[in-house]
mmCIF file of C-alpha atoms and ligand atoms in Angstrom:
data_model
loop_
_atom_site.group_PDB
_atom_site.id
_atom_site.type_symbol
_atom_site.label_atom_id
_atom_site.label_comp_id
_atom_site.label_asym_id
_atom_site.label_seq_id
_atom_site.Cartn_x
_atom_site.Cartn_y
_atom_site.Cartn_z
ATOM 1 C CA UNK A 1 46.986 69.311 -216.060
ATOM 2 C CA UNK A 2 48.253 72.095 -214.235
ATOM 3 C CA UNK A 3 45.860 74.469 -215.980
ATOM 4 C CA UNK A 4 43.069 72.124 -214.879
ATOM 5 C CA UNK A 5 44.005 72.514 -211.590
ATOM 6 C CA UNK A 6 43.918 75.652 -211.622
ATOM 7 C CA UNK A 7 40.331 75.514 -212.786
ATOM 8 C CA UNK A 8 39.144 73.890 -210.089
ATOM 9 C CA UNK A 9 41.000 75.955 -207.330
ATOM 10 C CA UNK A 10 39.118 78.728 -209.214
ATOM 11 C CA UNK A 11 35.766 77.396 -208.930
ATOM 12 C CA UNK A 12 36.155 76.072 -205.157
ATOM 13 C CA UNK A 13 36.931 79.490 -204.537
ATOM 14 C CA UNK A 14 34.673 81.429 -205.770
ATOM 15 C CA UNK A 15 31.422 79.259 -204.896
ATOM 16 C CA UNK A 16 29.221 81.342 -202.399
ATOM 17 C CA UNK A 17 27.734 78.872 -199.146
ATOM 18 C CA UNK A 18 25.206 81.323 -197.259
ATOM 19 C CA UNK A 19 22.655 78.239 -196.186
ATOM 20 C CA UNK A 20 22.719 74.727 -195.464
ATOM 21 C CA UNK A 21 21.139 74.163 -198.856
ATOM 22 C CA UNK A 22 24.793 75.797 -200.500
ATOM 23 C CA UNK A 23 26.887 73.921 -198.351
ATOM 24 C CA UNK A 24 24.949 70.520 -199.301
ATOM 25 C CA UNK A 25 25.403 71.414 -202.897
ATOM 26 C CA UNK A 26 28.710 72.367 -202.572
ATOM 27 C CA UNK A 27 29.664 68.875 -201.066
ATOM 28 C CA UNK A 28 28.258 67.082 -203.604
ATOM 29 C CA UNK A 29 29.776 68.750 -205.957
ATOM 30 C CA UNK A 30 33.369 68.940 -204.698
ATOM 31 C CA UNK A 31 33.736 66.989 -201.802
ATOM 32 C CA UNK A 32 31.717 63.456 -202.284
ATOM 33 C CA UNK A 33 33.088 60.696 -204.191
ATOM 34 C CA UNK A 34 31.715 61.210 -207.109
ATOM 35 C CA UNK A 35 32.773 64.623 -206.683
ATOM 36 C CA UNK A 36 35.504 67.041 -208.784
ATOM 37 C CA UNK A 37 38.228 66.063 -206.774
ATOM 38 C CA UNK A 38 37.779 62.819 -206.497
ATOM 39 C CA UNK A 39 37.489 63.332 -210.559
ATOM 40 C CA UNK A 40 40.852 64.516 -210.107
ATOM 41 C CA UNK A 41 43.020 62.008 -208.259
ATOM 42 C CA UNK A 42 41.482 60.019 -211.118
ATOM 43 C CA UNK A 43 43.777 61.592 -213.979
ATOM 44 C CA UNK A 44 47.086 60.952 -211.721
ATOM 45 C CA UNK A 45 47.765 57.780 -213.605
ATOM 46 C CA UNK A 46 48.564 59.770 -216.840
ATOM 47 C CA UNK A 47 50.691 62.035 -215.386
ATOM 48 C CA UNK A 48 54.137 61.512 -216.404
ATOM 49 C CA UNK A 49 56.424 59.901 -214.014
ATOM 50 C CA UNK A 50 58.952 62.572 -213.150
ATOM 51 C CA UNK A 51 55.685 65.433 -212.550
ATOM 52 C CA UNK A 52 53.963 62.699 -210.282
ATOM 53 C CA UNK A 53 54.876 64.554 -207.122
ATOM 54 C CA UNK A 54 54.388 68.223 -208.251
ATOM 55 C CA UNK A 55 51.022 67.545 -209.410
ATOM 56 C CA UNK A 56 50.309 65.228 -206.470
ATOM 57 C CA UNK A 57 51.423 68.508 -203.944
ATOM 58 C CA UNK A 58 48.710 70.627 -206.313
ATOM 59 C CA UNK A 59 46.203 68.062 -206.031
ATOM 60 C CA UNK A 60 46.199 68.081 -202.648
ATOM 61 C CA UNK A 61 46.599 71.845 -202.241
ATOM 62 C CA UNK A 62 42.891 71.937 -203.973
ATOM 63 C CA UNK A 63 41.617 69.260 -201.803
ATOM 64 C CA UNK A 64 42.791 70.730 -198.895
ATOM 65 C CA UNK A 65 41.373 74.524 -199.701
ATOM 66 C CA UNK A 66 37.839 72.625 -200.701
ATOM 67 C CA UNK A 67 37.561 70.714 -196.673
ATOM 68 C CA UNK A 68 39.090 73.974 -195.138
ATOM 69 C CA UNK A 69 36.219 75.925 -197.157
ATOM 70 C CA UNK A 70 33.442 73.337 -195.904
ATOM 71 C CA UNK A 71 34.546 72.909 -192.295
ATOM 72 C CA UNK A 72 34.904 76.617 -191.892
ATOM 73 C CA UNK A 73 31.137 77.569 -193.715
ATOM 74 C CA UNK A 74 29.365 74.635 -191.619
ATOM 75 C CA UNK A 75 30.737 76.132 -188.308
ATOM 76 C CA UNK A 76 30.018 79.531 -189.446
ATOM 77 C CA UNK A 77 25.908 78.271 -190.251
ATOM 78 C CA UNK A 78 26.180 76.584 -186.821
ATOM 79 C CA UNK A 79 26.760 79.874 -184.510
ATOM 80 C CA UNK A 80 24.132 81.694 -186.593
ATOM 81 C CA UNK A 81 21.457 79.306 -185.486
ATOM 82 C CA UNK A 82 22.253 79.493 -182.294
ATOM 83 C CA UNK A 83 22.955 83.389 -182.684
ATOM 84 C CA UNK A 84 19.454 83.977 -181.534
ATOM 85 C CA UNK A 85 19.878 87.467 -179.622
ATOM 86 C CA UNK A 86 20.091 91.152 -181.246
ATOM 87 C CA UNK A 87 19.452 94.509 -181.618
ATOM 88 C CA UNK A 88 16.629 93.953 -183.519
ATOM 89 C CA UNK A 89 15.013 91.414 -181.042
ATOM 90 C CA UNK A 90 12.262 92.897 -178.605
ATOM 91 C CA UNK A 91 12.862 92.459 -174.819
ATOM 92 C CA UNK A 92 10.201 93.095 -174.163
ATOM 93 C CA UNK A 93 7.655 90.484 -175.823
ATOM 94 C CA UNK A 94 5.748 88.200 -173.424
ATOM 95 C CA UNK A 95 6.999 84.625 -173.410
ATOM 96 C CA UNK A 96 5.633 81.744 -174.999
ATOM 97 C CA UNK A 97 3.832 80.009 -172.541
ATOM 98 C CA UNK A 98 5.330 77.129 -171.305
ATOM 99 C CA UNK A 99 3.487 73.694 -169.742
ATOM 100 C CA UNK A 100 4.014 71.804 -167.140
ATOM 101 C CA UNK A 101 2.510 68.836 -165.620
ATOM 102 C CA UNK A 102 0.314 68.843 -162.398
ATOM 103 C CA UNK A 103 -0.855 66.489 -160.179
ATOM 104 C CA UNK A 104 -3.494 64.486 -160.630
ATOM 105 C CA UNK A 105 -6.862 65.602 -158.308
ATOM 106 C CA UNK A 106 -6.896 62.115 -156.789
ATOM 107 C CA UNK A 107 -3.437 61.614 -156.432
ATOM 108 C CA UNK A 108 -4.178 64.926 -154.397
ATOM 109 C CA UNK A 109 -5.950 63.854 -152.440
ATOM 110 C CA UNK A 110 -4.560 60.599 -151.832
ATOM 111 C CA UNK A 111 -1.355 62.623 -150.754
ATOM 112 C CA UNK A 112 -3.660 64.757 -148.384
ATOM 113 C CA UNK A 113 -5.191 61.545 -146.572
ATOM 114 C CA UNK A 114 -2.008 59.781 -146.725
ATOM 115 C CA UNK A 115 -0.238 62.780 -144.710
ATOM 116 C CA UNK A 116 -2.877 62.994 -142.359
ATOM 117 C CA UNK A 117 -2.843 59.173 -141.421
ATOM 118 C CA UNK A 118 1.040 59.192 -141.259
ATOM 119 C CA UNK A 119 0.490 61.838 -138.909
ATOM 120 C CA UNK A 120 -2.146 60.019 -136.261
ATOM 121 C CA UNK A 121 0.555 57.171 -135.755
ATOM 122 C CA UNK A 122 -0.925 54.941 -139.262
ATOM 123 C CA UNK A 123 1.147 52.953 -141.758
ATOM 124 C CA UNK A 124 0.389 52.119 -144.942
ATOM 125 C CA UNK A 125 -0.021 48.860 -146.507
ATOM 126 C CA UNK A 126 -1.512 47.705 -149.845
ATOM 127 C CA UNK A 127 -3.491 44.132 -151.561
ATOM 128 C CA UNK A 128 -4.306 42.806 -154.804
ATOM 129 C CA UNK A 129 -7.090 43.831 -157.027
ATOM 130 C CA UNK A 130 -7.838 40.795 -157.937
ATOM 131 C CA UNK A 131 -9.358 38.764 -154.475
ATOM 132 C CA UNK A 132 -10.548 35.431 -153.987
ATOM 133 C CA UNK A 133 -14.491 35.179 -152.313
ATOM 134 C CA UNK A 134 -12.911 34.001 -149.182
ATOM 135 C CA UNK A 135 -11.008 37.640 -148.480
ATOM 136 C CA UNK A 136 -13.643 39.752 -149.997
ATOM 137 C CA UNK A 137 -16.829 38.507 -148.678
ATOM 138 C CA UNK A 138 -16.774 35.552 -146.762
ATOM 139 C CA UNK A 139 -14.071 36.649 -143.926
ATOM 140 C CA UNK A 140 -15.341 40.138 -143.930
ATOM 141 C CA UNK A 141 -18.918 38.407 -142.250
ATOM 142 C CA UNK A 142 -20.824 37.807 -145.723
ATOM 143 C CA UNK A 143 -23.822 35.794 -145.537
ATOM 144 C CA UNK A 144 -23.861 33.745 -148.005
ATOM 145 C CA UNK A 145 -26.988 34.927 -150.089
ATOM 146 C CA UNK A 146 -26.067 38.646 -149.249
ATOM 147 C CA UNK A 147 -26.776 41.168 -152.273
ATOM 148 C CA UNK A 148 -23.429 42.604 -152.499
ATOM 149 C CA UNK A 149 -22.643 38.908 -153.745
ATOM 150 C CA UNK A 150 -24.986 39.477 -157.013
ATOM 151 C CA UNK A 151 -23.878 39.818 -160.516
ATOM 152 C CA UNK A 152 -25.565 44.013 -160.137
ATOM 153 C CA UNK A 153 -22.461 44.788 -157.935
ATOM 154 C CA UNK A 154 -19.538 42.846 -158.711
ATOM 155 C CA UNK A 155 -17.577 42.128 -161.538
ATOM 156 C CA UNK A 156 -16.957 38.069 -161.257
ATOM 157 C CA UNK A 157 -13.484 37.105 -163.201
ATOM 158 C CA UNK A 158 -14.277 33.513 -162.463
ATOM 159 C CA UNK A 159 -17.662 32.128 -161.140
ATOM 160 C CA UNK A 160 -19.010 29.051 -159.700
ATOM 161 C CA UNK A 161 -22.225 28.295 -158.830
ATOM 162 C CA UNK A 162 -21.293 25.059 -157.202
ATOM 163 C CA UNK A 163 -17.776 25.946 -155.947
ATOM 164 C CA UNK A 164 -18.621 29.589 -154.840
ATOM 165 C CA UNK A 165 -16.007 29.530 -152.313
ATOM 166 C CA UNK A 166 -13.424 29.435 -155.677
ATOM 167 C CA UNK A 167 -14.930 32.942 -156.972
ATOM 168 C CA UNK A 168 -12.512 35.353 -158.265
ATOM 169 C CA UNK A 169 -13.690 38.695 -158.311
ATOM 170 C CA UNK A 170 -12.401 42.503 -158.940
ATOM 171 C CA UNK A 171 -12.405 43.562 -155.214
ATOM 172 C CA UNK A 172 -15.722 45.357 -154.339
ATOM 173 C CA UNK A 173 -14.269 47.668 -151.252
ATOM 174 C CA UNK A 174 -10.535 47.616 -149.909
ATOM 175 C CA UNK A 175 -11.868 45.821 -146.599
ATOM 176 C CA UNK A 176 -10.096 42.403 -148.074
ATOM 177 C CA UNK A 177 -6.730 44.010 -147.307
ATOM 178 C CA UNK A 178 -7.822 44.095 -143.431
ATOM 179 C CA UNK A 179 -8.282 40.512 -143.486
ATOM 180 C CA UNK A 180 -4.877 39.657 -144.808
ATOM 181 C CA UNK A 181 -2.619 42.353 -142.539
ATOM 182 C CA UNK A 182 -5.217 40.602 -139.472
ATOM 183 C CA UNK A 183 -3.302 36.687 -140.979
ATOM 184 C CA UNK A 184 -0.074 37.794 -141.614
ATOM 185 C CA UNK A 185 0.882 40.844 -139.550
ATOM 186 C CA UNK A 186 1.695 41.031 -135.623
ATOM 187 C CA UNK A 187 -0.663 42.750 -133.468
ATOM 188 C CA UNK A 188 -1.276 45.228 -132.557
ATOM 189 C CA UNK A 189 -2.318 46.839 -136.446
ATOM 190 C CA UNK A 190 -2.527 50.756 -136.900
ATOM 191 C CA UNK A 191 -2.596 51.044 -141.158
ATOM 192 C CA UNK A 192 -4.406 52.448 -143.717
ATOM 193 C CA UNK A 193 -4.991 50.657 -146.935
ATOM 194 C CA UNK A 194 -5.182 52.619 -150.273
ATOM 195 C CA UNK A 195 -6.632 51.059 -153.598
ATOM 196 C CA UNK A 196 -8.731 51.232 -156.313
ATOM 197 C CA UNK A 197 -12.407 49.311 -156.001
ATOM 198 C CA UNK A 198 -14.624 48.444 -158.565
ATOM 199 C CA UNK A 199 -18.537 47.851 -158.642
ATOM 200 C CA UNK A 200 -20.658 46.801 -161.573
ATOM 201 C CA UNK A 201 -22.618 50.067 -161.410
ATOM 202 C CA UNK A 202 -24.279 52.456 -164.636
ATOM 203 C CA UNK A 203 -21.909 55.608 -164.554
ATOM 204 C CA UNK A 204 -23.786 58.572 -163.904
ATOM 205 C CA UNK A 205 -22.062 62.002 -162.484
ATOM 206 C CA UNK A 206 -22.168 60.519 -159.154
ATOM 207 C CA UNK A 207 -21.410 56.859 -159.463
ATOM 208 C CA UNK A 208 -18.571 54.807 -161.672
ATOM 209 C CA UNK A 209 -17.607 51.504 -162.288
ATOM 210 C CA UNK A 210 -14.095 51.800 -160.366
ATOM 211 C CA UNK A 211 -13.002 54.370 -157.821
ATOM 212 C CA UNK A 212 -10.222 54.589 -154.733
ATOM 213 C CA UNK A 213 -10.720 54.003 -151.387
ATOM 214 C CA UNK A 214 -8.812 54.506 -148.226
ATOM 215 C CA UNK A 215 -9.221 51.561 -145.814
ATOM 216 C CA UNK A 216 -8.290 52.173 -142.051
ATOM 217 C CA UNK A 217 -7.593 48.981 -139.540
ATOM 218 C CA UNK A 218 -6.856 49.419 -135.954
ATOM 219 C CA UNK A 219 -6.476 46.818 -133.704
ATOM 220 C CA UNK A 220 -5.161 46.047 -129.912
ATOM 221 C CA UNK A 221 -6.532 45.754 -126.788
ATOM 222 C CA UNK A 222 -9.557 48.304 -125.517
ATOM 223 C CA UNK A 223 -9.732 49.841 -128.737
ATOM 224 C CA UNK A 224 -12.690 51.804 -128.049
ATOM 225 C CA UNK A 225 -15.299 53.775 -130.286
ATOM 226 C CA UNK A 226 -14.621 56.768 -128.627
ATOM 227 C CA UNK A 227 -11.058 56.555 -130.203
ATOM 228 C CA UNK A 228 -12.847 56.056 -133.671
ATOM 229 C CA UNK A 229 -15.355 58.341 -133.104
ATOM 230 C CA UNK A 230 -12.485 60.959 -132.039
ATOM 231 C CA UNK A 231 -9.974 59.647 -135.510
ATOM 232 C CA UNK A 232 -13.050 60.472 -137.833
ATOM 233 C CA UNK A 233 -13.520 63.947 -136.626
ATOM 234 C CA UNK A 234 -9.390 64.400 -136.150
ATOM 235 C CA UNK A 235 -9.566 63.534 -139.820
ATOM 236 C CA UNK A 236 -12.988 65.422 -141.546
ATOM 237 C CA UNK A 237 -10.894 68.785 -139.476
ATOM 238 C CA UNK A 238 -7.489 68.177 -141.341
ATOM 239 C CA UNK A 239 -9.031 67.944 -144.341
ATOM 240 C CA UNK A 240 -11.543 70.049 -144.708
ATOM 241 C CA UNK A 241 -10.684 72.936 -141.727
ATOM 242 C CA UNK A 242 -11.679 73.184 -138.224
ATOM 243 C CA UNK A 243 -14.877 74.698 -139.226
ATOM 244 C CA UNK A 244 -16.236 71.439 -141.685
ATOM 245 C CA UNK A 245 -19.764 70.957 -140.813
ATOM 246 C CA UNK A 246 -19.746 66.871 -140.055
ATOM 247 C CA UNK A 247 -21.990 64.593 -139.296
ATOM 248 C CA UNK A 248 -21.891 60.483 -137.787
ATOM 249 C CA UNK A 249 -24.774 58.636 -138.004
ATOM 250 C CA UNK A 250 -25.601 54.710 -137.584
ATOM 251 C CA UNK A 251 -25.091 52.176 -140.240
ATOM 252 C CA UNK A 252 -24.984 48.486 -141.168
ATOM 253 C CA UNK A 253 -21.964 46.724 -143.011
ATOM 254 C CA UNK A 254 -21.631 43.071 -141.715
ATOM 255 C CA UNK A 255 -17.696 43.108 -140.746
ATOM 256 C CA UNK A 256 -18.436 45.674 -138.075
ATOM 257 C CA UNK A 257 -20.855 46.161 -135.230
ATOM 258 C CA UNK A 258 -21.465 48.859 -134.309
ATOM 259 C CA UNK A 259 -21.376 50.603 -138.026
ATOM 260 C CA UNK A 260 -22.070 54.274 -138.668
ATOM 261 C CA UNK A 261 -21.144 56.669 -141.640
ATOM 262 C CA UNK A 262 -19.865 59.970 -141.421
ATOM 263 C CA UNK A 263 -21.433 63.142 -143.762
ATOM 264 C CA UNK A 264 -19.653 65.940 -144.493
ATOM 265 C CA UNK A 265 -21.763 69.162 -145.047
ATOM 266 C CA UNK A 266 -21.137 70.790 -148.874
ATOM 267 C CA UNK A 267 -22.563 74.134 -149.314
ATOM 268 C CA UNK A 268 -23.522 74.885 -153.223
ATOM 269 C CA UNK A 269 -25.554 77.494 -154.952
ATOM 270 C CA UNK A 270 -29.049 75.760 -154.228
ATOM 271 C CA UNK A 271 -27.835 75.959 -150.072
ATOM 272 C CA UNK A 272 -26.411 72.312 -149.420
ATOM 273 C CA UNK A 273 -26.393 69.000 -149.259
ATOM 274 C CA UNK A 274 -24.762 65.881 -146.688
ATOM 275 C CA UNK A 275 -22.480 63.823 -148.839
ATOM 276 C CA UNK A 276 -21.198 60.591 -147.162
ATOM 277 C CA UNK A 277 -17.632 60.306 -147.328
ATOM 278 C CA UNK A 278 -17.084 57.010 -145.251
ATOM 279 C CA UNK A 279 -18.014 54.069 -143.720
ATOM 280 C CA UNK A 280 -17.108 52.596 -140.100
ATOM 281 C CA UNK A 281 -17.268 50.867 -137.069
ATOM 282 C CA UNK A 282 -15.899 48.393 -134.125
ATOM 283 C CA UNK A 283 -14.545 45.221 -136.221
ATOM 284 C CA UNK A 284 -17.268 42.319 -135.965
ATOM 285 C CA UNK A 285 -16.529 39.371 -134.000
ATOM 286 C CA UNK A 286 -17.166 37.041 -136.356
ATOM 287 C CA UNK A 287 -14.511 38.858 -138.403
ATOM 288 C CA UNK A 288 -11.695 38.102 -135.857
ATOM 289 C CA UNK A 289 -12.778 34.202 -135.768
ATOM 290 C CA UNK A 290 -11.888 34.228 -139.315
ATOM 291 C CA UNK A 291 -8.703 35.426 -139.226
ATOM 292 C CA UNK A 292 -7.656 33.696 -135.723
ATOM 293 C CA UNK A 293 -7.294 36.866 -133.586
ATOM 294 C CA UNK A 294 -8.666 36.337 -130.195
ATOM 295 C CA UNK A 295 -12.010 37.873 -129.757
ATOM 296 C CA UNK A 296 -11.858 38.384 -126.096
ATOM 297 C CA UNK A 297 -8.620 39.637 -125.498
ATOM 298 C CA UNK A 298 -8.602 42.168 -129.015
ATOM 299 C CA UNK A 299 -10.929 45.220 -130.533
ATOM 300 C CA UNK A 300 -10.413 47.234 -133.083
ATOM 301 C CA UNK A 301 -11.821 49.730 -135.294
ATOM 302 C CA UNK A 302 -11.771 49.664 -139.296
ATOM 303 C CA UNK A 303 -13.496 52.152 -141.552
ATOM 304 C CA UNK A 304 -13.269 52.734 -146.069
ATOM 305 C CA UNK A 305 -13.291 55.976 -147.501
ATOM 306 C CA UNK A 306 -14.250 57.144 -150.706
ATOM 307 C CA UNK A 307 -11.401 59.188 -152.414
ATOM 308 C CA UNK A 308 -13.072 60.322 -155.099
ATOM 309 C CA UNK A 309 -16.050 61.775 -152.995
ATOM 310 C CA UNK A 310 -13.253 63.626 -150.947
ATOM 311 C CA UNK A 311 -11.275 64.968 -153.940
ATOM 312 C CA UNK A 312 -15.024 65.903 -155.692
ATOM 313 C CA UNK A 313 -15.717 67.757 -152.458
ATOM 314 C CA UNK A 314 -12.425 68.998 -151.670
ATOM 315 C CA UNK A 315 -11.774 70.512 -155.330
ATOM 316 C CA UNK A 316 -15.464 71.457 -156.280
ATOM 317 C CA UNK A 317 -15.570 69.074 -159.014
ATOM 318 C CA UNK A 318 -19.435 68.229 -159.836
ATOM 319 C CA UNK A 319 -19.049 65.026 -162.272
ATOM 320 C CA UNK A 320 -17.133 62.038 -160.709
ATOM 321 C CA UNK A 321 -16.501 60.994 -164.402
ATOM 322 C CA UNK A 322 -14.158 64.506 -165.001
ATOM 323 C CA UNK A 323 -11.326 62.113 -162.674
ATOM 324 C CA UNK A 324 -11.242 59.469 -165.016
ATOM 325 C CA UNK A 325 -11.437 61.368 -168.628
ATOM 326 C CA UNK A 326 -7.796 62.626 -168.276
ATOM 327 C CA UNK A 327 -8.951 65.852 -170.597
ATOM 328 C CA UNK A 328 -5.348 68.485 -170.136
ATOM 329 C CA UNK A 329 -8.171 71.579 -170.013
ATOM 330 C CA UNK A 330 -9.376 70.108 -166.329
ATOM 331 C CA UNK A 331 -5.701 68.894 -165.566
ATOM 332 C CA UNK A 332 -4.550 72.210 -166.033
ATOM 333 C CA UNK A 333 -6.700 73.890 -163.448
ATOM 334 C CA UNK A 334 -4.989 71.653 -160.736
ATOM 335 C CA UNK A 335 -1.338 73.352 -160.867
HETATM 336 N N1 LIG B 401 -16.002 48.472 -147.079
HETATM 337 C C1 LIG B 401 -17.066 49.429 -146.865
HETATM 338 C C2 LIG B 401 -17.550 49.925 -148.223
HETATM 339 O O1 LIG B 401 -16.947 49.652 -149.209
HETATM 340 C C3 LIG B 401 -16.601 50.588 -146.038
HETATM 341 C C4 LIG B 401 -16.232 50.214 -144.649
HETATM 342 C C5 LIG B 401 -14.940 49.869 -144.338
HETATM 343 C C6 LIG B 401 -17.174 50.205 -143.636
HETATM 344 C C7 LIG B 401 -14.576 49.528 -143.052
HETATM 345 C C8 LIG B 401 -16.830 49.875 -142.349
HETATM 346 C C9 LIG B 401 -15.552 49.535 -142.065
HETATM 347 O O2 LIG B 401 -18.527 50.597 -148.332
#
């Protein structure tokens, strides 16, 4: 017995671990319970009675030497992983590269337009997506056979023809969220009104079926607008530089009177072109009586930007569809 124990101490000592692989092998060998040692403890009942605790001291003496030997070569593995630094290593080598995220164009912009409102004495506020017909056409001074009401423009989540006032429909333009700070919110109002928008529109480079607007709501008494007119131009400057060619011309949306939209000038290789970036005007009458805000006594202004159209323009992106494809190559180029 002794002799076998011997053996063993023999064997534990003399086995070489240089890799993970060794020590795994050695375990299973030695240390696991089906292992040599275990093997063994297993002969201890044929010991004789008075060499029970001599041979029990060597038995443990080898088990003991085999968990030292294991410990100490795992550790040993350990720091030589992590050993990564020497003589032989070059300085001097370039980096891997390393990515990092970026912000997304529109968010972007967002940020930009959100600043600049925040600035000029705005809040913000926010609505659902999802709008009844009463918020987003019929308050906002929608006849009731008007074409923006069609099947071409808006995507209808639930549609009847006899009970069209119980329409539910993906909101066509954030103006809807105007009509709810005008029910619930103490005058006067100075917010802006971020969102996405969608239309039932072909996607083509310029056009897609959803996109982000910025809606802008200011009433109070003698609201005037030459305070509009003045905000739009305070605006086009911040964003684009005091030098942005700009242009306001009249318009027609039914919730205001007078309308107009404003153009911004964007130079390209073929000379340039006037992109509209908004719409505006003095909030309609008719849109007050539907919200209960007294006609005579209150004005206001409202007008919806396009985000997208801004962030195309601002970041000299030609294909609207580029914001909505996610693709890391574009991404990238926004850092
Ligand atoms: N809601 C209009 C649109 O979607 C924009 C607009 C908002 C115009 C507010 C005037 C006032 O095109």
């Amino acid at each position: 017995m002794i002799e076998k124990i011997a053996n063993l101490k023999n064997e534990i000592s003399s086995f070489t671990i240089n890799n993970n692989e060794d020590l795994e092998n050695f375990r299973l060998e030695f240390l696991s319970r089906n292992g040599k040692i275990q093997d063994m403890f297993k002969l201890m009942g044929s010991v004789p009675k008075e060499d029970k605790a001599s041979v029990g001291k060597a038995m443990n003496e080898v088990k003991n030497l085999a968990q030292n030997k294991y410990d100490e070569a795992k550790a040993n593995l350990h720091k030589k992983k992590k050993k990564s630094f020497g003589a032989s290593d070059d300085i001097s080598l370039p980096m891997p590269p390393r990515y990092t995220g970026s912000l997304h164009p529109l968010t972007k912009a967002l940020n930009e337009i959100k600043q600049i409102f925040l600035r000029l004495g705005f809040n913000i506020a926010d609505g659902p997506e999802l709008e009844d017909d009463f918020h987003n056409f019929t308050a906002l001074n929608f006849p009731p056979d008007h074409p923006a009401r069609d099947m071409q423009d808006t995507f209808f989540v639930r549609r009847s023809d006899e009970h069209p006032d119980k329409n539910q429909v993906l909101r066509t333009h954030t103006s809807p969220v105007q009509i709810r700070l005008m029910k619930h919110k103490e005058l006067p109002i100075r917010s802006i009104m971020p969102g996405r928008v969608y239309r039932n529109e072909a996607v083509t480079a310029k056009s897609y079926f959803q996109f982000n607007q910025v809606e802008g709501l200011y009433v109070d008494e003698n609201v005037t607008l030459g305070e509009l007119i003045e905000t739009l131009v305070m605006f086009a400057k911040l964003m684009y530089g005091s030098d942005v060619k700009y242009r306001v011309r009249p318009s027609f949306f039914p919730f205001t009177e007078p309308s107009m939209e404003m153009d911004i000038w964007w130079e390209n290789e073929q000379g340039g072109q006037w992109l509209e970036i908004l719409g505006a005007g003095m909030v309609d009458p008719n849109v007050f009586n539907a919200v209960n805000v007294d006609a005579e006594k209150y004005t206001g202004f409202a007008f919806g930007m396009g985000v997208d159209r801004i962030a195309l323009l601002r970041y000299g992106i030609d294909d609207i569809r580029t914001l909505y494809e996610n693709d890391i190559r574009v991404l990238q180029q926004f850092k």
